[in-house]
Amino acid sequence: AKENGKSQMEMYTSDVDSQTTKRFLLENRMRKALDNKELILNYQTIVDMKTNEVTGVEALIRWNSPEQGLISPLDFIPIAEETGLIIPIGTWVLKEACLQNKKWIDKGFKPVPISVNISPKQLEQEGFVQTVTTILEETDLSPSFLCLEITESMAIKNVKNSINILRELGKSGVQIAIDDFGTGYSSLAMLKHLPITNIKIDKSFVRDMDDDMDNAAIVRAIISMANSLELTVTAEGVEKAAQRDILKEENCTYAQGFYFSRPIVAEKTEHYLLRS
Ligand code: C2E
Ligand code: CA
Ligand code: CA
Ligand code: CA
């Protein structure tokens, strides 16, 4: 097989290599996606458990690739993080979300914070606080109507540095939420030192809470911990009325999930927003 180089070809088309090629293609396409306006934001409502009113909206990125169709953030955010593309993409998300929220407020909808997911790479990037401040100034959005969601593992990794950055942001009036709570290793003591305003319970605990006693116990414990720290708490991944009922009974502050609304485009989100 050697004479026509077939063995080399075979190596190239081995599983590992075709994975690498796919990734390389994806990376190159991602570089152009931002310029070509292939990235869009969807929005998912966050609901107050007491009043049933929308009290926030989370921005979730989507990539509409002409070659590959709709690509989930779970498939491209990790590559964006590895290649550093998450910095320009993340800055675009922040600006787009702030612009959209400002538009809604100007249209007369009741102002609510817009939540934006922040990658660890962004938080570690020098000048991140300045980036956020500049975007708020440029879009003329009040800092209290922006909430940054950071994952629990990220806050833990580089504790000292993260705390300082989060403190600076907190001082400017921006809200900070711990995302995917329960999947990392934060302790109560740790949370006390972070200038956070909200805890989001990871959807893996919420999913089975109506028939898995262990998960129900974890959810209950997180809610009571949040309440005693005087933090608001959001349950994510609420899909059923039964889950909503339990969460309400346990005094969970907010809920988010397909039961209330899927992530949808900006215009459709307006049907859920209240008039001020
Ligand atoms: P996340 O921040 O935990 O976002 C919640 C995810 O749960 C979203 O997935 C949302 O569509 C999904 N979800 C909401 N309600 C339900 C429900 O009731 N049931 C189920 N099964 N799922 C529900 P999505 O949009 O695919 O995003 C996945 C992850 O990608 C996000 O998880 C976040 O970590 C990341 N991500 C999304 N947008 C951005 C972004 O702009 N920047 C960064 N750095 N990460 C992002
Ligand atoms: Ca989130
Ligand atoms: Ca989450
Ligand atoms: Ca997540």
XYZ file of N, CA, C and O in Angstrom, residues 64-141:
312
model
N -25.408 30.411 13.818
C -26.114 29.960 12.636
C -25.126 29.896 11.483
O -24.908 30.874 10.782
N -24.514 28.732 11.291
C -23.469 28.575 10.280
C -24.080 28.184 8.935
O -24.876 27.249 8.872
N -23.714 28.886 7.856
C -24.261 28.542 6.535
C -23.875 27.113 6.131
O -24.625 26.444 5.438
N -22.694 26.669 6.583
C -22.242 25.317 6.228
C -22.873 24.251 7.105
O -23.170 23.156 6.650
N -23.038 24.553 8.386
C -23.401 23.488 9.329
C -24.747 23.668 10.026
O -25.119 22.852 10.848
N -25.421 24.752 9.728
C -26.692 24.996 10.398
C -26.483 25.511 11.810
O -25.413 26.036 12.124
N -27.499 25.339 12.635
C -27.447 25.875 13.990
C -26.504 25.050 14.876
O -26.659 23.841 14.991
N -25.509 25.707 15.465
C -24.534 25.011 16.305
C -24.729 25.445 17.754
O -24.845 26.635 18.061
N -24.779 24.448 18.646
C -25.002 24.716 20.067
C -23.761 25.325 20.710
O -22.628 24.963 20.362
N -23.960 26.232 21.680
C -22.794 26.804 22.379
C -21.956 25.719 23.067
O -20.754 25.882 23.212
N -22.599 24.609 23.422
C -21.849 23.521 24.060
C -20.792 22.977 23.105
O -19.775 22.438 23.529
N -21.019 23.117 21.789
C -20.070 22.614 20.798
C -19.023 23.636 20.370
O -17.962 23.253 19.901
N -19.313 24.935 20.481
C -18.288 25.876 20.007
C -17.673 26.754 21.092
O -16.557 27.237 20.921
N -18.359 26.954 22.211
C -17.760 27.783 23.274
C -16.444 27.171 23.796
O -15.453 27.898 23.954
N -16.380 25.852 24.024
C -15.101 25.283 24.477
C -13.947 25.525 23.499
O -12.831 25.820 23.917
N -14.229 25.445 22.183
C -13.173 25.702 21.194
C -12.807 27.186 21.194
O -11.639 27.550 21.108
N -13.830 28.026 21.331
C -13.571 29.468 21.399
C -12.693 29.799 22.612
O -11.829 30.671 22.545
N -12.911 29.064 23.698
C -12.108 29.300 24.907
C -10.660 28.884 24.688
O -9.730 29.590 25.070
N -10.472 27.736 24.044
C -9.113 27.242 23.812
C -8.324 28.116 22.855
O -7.121 28.265 22.985
N -9.010 28.663 21.850
C -8.308 29.418 20.812
C -8.193 30.900 21.149
O -7.514 31.633 20.431
N -8.875 31.337 22.220
C -8.832 32.753 22.566
C -9.921 33.556 21.862
O -10.110 34.733 22.151
N -10.649 32.908 20.938
C -11.724 33.612 20.233
C -12.845 34.044 21.175
O -13.665 34.896 20.834
N -12.869 33.440 22.351
C -13.906 33.779 23.334
C -13.817 35.254 23.750
O -14.826 35.838 24.142
N -12.630 35.847 23.621
C -12.491 37.258 24.024
C -13.313 38.169 23.100
O -14.215 38.857 23.583
N -13.053 38.161 21.766
C -13.912 39.003 20.916
C -15.380 38.550 20.927
O -16.277 39.393 20.912
N -15.625 37.233 20.975
C -17.014 36.762 20.998
C -17.705 37.222 22.283
O -18.818 37.743 22.261
N -17.015 37.057 23.398
C -17.590 37.448 24.696
C -17.875 38.937 24.788
O -18.890 39.356 25.349
N -16.982 39.735 24.222
C -17.196 41.189 24.217
C -18.406 41.535 23.355
O -19.230 42.366 23.735
N -18.522 40.837 22.216
C -19.689 41.056 21.357
C -20.988 40.699 22.091
O -21.963 41.449 22.044
N -20.989 39.567 22.803
C -22.186 39.134 23.541
C -22.584 40.197 24.567
O -23.758 40.590 24.653
N -21.587 40.666 25.321
C -21.870 41.673 26.348
C -22.511 42.922 25.736
O -23.530 43.415 26.229
N -21.915 43.398 24.663
C -22.400 44.627 24.042
C -23.800 44.430 23.453
O -24.699 45.246 23.654
N -23.975 43.332 22.740
C -25.260 43.030 22.107
C -26.371 42.909 23.156
O -27.468 43.430 22.989
N -26.072 42.226 24.264
C -27.064 42.040 25.328
C -27.412 43.377 25.992
O -28.592 43.658 26.245
N -26.400 44.196 26.245
C -26.655 45.502 26.869
C -27.457 46.398 25.922
O -28.397 47.085 26.345
N -27.098 46.389 24.643
C -27.838 47.171 23.641
C -29.306 46.757 23.612
O -30.212 47.582 23.598
N -29.532 45.423 23.601
C -30.895 44.892 23.536
C -31.688 45.298 24.777
O -32.847 45.708 24.674
N -31.047 45.194 25.937
C -31.771 45.543 27.158
C -32.133 47.027 27.178
O -33.243 47.395 27.558
N -31.185 47.853 26.726
C -31.438 49.291 26.662
C -32.613 49.573 25.696
O -33.483 50.391 25.979
N -32.650 48.861 24.584
C -33.736 49.024 23.614
C -35.079 48.708 24.261
O -36.061 49.424 24.075
N -35.128 47.587 25.006
C -36.372 47.198 25.668
C -36.822 48.261 26.671
O -38.005 48.598 26.742
N -35.856 48.788 27.438
C -36.198 49.806 28.432
C -36.733 51.053 27.721
O -37.761 51.612 28.115
N -36.061 51.456 26.640
C -36.502 52.637 25.889
C -37.873 52.441 25.244
O -38.608 53.396 25.027
N -38.205 51.180 24.931
C -39.519 50.894 24.337
C -40.633 50.890 25.375
O -41.792 50.678 25.029
N -40.262 51.049 26.640
C -41.277 51.148 27.697
C -41.562 49.857 28.441
O -42.532 49.760 29.189
N -40.734 48.840 28.263
C -40.890 47.621 29.065
C -40.293 47.855 30.450
O -39.357 48.638 30.612
N -40.853 47.188 31.410
C -40.350 47.305 32.784
C -38.889 46.826 32.826
O -38.600 45.707 32.402
N -37.975 47.675 33.326
C -36.560 47.307 33.313
C -36.264 46.096 34.200
O -36.706 46.042 35.337
N -35.547 45.132 33.643
C -35.083 43.967 34.400
C -33.615 43.734 34.015
O -33.199 44.128 32.927
N -32.841 43.099 34.893
C -31.455 42.829 34.527
C -31.343 41.804 33.403
O -32.155 40.877 33.326
N -30.368 42.007 32.554
C -30.048 41.013 31.529
C -28.828 40.231 32.015
O -27.846 40.807 32.454
N -28.933 38.892 31.989
C -27.836 38.051 32.459
C -26.975 37.621 31.283
O -27.487 37.197 30.258
N -25.668 37.732 31.472
C -24.710 37.370 30.427
C -23.710 36.365 30.995
O -23.165 36.575 32.076
N -23.498 35.257 30.266
C -22.530 34.244 30.705
C -21.114 34.718 30.410
O -20.817 35.126 29.293
N -20.259 34.629 31.419
C -18.881 35.077 31.279
C -17.945 33.878 31.412
O -18.014 33.135 32.396
N -17.080 33.710 30.417
C -16.109 32.620 30.454
C -14.943 32.975 31.384
O -14.584 34.144 31.517
N -14.337 31.955 32.012
C -13.175 32.208 32.877
C -12.089 32.998 32.155
O -11.463 33.876 32.738
N -11.908 32.709 30.866
C -10.882 33.400 30.067
C -11.131 34.905 30.013
O -10.201 35.695 30.004
N -12.412 35.284 29.988
C -12.738 36.714 29.958
C -12.403 37.380 31.282
O -11.837 38.459 31.329
N -12.776 36.698 32.355
C -12.545 37.251 33.686
C -11.050 37.413 33.950
O -10.622 38.364 34.604
N -10.260 36.481 33.414
C -8.810 36.524 33.616
C -8.137 37.550 32.707
O -7.004 37.946 32.949
N -8.838 37.933 31.662
C -8.265 38.869 30.686
C -8.031 40.229 31.323
O -8.906 40.792 31.974
N -6.833 40.759 31.130
C -6.522 42.079 31.670
C -7.489 43.109 31.085
O -7.781 43.089 29.903
N -8.003 43.984 31.930
C -8.870 45.041 31.433
C -10.329 44.639 31.328
O -11.126 45.372 30.748
N -10.697 43.504 31.913
C -12.099 43.065 31.794
C -13.069 44.057 32.443
O -14.118 44.369 31.875
N -12.682 44.564 33.619
C -13.559 45.525 34.308
C -13.787 46.747 33.419
O -14.919 47.223 33.272
N -12.704 47.215 32.792
C -12.796 48.373 31.898
C -13.691 48.069 30.692
O -14.485 48.911 30.281
N -13.571 46.848 30.163
C -14.418 46.453 29.029
C -15.895 46.568 29.402
O -16.707 47.140 28.662
N -16.234 46.035 30.572
C -17.630 46.073 31.022
C -18.078 47.520 31.229
O -19.162 47.925 30.763
N -17.237 48.304 31.902
C -17.582 49.701 32.179
C -17.809 50.479 30.882
O -18.790 51.230 30.763
N -16.916 50.279 29.920
C -17.028 50.986 28.638
C -18.324 50.609 27.921
O -19.025 51.481 27.400
N -18.638 49.307 27.927
C -19.858 48.862 27.248
C -21.098 49.469 27.904
O -22.026 49.917 27.223
N -21.105 49.533 29.231
C -22.249 50.128 29.926
C -22.390 51.603 29.570
O -23.501 52.105 29.368
N -21.247 52.293 29.464
C -21.288 53.712 29.094
C -21.778 53.886 27.664
O -22.664 54.695 27.404
N -21.207 53.089 26.766
C -21.553 53.207 25.347
C -23.020 52.896 25.084
O -23.649 53.492 24.211
N -23.546 51.925 25.810
C -24.932 51.529 25.550
C -25.898 52.310 26.437
O -27.110 52.177 26.297
N -25.342 53.077 27.393
C -26.145 53.887 28.296
C -27.102 53.034 29.136
O -28.235 53.416 29.411
N -26.618 51.839 29.515
C -27.420 50.956 30.367
C -26.951 51.113 31.809
O -25.748 51.119 32.080
